[in-house]
Every structure is written in C-alpha cells, then in structure tokens.
C-alpha cells in the first residue's frame, strides 16, 4: 500500500472526540431499496452512541428503526486541504423507555426543526472509523 504522511487513520477515541465537536452529520440508510443520505443534527450519548431527535412520523424513523445504518460527520478546510471524516456504523433503534426518553429530553440533541412531538433514535457505535487528511500544498 502507498505510504502517505498527509493521510492517517484515526483510532476510536480520536474519532469520538472529533464527532463531539461538530453539530451536523449524515445518516446513510436504505429507502425503497436505494441508498439515501440525510443531513441531521446530533449529539453523542455517554455510551458513545449517536443520538438523533426527530418526529415520530418521519420517514427516517420508519426506515431506520431496528436496522444497521451508517452515520458520517466531517470537517474540512478547502484552503489548507485538511480535515477529517468519521463514520459510525451500528443498529439504529427508537428509544421507547420513558425514563430514558425523559433523560434524553434534558441531555440529548435539540432538533433544528420545530417538533410538536419528538422521538430519539440511538445509533449504536458498533464500528467507528475515521481518517484525517493533513494539509498539503497542491497545484490546480
């Protein structure tokens, strides 16, 4: 494999630290047997799972409850050609426990969309991978 000092893989702890710094990521799932990607704000729970807050009637909830999905977040600087990307892969489940729902209502993410009712979706961080690109001067 080609060795490149400008690129490096990130360990799990680095990935989680970086994820906690950004407010928006993307859920990657299957809708009508086709790949789908949805930007959404999120937070990390104390167990490192990704938490989403959305409407109980959303297409997203119906599509991902109980299935394995990917969640990706990143941060890039085009000027310096540097940044990072983290992917969490795991089972997504709607939080149904009333006590857990109450806890997440206080500590979990707030939705950027106005919601009359809200459900929380937890994506278990079964597999966490990431990579960093360190700035390299380039030519156009």
Coordinates of C-alpha atoms in Angstrom, one line a residue:
X1 CA 0.0 0.0 0.0
X2 CA 1.2 3.5 -0.8
X3 CA 2.5 5.3 2.3
X4 CA 1.4 8.9 2.6
X5 CA 2.3 11.1 5.6
X6 CA -0.6 13.5 4.7
X7 CA -3.2 10.8 5.5
X8 CA -3.7 8.8 8.6
X9 CA -6.3 6.5 10.2
X10 CA -7.9 7.7 13.4
X11 CA -8.4 5.5 16.4
X12 CA -11.8 5.1 18.1
X13 CA -11.1 7.7 20.8
X14 CA -9.9 10.3 18.3
X15 CA -13.0 9.7 16.2
X16 CA -15.4 10.2 19.1
X17 CA -13.6 13.3 20.3
X18 CA -13.9 14.8 16.8
X19 CA -17.6 13.8 16.4
X20 CA -18.3 15.7 19.7
X21 CA -17.0 18.9 18.1
X22 CA -19.5 19.2 15.2
X23 CA -23.3 19.6 15.3
X24 CA -24.4 18.1 12.0
X25 CA -23.7 14.7 10.3
X26 CA -25.4 12.5 7.8
X27 CA -27.4 9.3 8.3
X28 CA -26.8 6.8 5.5
X29 CA -29.6 4.2 5.1
X30 CA -31.8 2.4 2.6
X31 CA -35.1 3.9 1.4
X32 CA -37.2 1.9 -1.1
X33 CA -34.2 -0.4 -1.7
X34 CA -32.0 2.6 -2.7
X35 CA -29.2 4.4 -0.8
X36 CA -30.3 7.5 1.0
X37 CA -28.4 10.2 2.9
X38 CA -30.0 12.7 5.2
X39 CA -28.2 15.6 7.0
X40 CA -29.3 15.9 10.6
X41 CA -28.0 17.5 13.8
X42 CA -27.0 15.0 16.5
X43 CA -25.2 14.6 19.8
X44 CA -23.2 11.8 21.4
X45 CA -24.5 10.0 24.5
X46 CA -22.4 8.9 27.4
X47 CA -22.0 5.4 25.9
X48 CA -20.7 6.9 22.6
X49 CA -23.8 6.2 20.7
X50 CA -25.1 8.8 18.2
X51 CA -28.4 10.4 19.2
X52 CA -30.9 11.9 16.8
X53 CA -34.1 13.8 17.7
X54 CA -36.9 13.8 15.1
X55 CA -40.6 13.5 14.6
X56 CA -42.2 10.2 15.3
X57 CA -44.0 10.4 11.9
X58 CA -40.8 10.9 9.9
X59 CA -39.8 8.7 7.0
X60 CA -36.4 8.4 8.7
X61 CA -37.8 6.7 11.8
X62 CA -39.7 4.2 9.7
X63 CA -36.7 3.5 7.5
X64 CA -34.1 3.0 10.2
X65 CA -35.7 1.7 13.3
X66 CA -34.1 -1.7 14.0
X67 CA -31.7 -1.8 11.1
X68 CA -28.0 -1.2 10.6
X69 CA -27.1 2.3 9.3
X70 CA -24.0 4.4 8.9
X71 CA -23.6 7.9 10.3
X72 CA -20.9 10.2 9.0
X73 CA -19.6 13.6 10.1
X74 CA -16.7 15.6 9.0
X75 CA -14.9 18.9 8.9
X76 CA -12.7 20.2 6.1
X77 CA -10.8 23.3 5.2
X78 CA -10.5 23.7 1.4
X79 CA -7.8 26.4 1.8
X80 CA -5.4 24.2 3.7
X81 CA -6.7 20.9 2.1
X82 CA -7.0 19.4 5.5
X83 CA -9.8 17.8 7.6
X84 CA -11.2 14.6 8.9
X85 CA -14.1 12.3 8.4
X86 CA -15.6 9.8 10.9
X87 CA -18.1 7.0 10.2
X88 CA -20.1 5.2 12.9
X89 CA -21.9 2.0 11.8
X90 CA -24.4 0.3 14.0
X91 CA -28.0 -0.6 14.7
X92 CA -30.5 2.3 15.0
X93 CA -33.3 2.0 17.4
X94 CA -36.1 4.3 18.6
X95 CA -35.8 5.0 22.3
X96 CA -39.0 3.6 23.9
X97 CA -38.1 3.6 27.6
X98 CA -40.0 6.5 29.2
X99 CA -37.2 7.2 31.7
X100 CA -34.6 7.2 29.0
X101 CA -36.7 9.4 26.8
X102 CA -37.0 11.9 29.8
X103 CA -33.3 11.8 30.3
X104 CA -32.6 12.5 26.6
X105 CA -35.1 15.3 26.6
X106 CA -32.8 17.1 29.0
X107 CA -29.4 16.0 27.8
X108 CA -29.9 14.9 24.2
X109 CA -29.8 16.8 21.0
X110 CA -32.4 19.5 20.2
X111 CA -34.0 19.4 16.8
X112 CA -33.2 22.2 14.4
X113 CA -36.8 21.7 13.1
X114 CA -39.8 22.7 15.1
X115 CA -41.3 19.5 16.5
X116 CA -44.6 19.1 18.3
X117 CA -43.6 15.6 19.5
X118 CA -40.2 14.1 19.4
X119 CA -38.6 10.7 19.4
X120 CA -35.0 9.9 20.0
X121 CA -33.1 7.5 17.7
X122 CA -30.0 5.8 19.1
X123 CA -27.3 4.6 16.6
X124 CA -25.0 2.2 18.5
X125 CA -21.3 2.8 17.8
X126 CA -20.5 -0.8 17.0
X127 CA -17.9 0.2 14.4
X128 CA -16.2 3.6 14.4
X129 CA -13.7 4.5 11.8
X130 CA -12.1 7.7 10.8
X131 CA -9.4 9.4 8.8
X132 CA -7.5 12.6 8.8
X133 CA -6.0 14.5 5.9
X134 CA -3.3 16.9 6.8
X135 CA -2.9 19.9 4.7
X136 CA -0.7 19.5 1.6
X137 CA 0.2 22.3 -0.8
X138 CA -1.2 21.5 -4.2
X139 CA -1.4 22.9 -7.7
X140 CA -4.5 23.4 -9.7

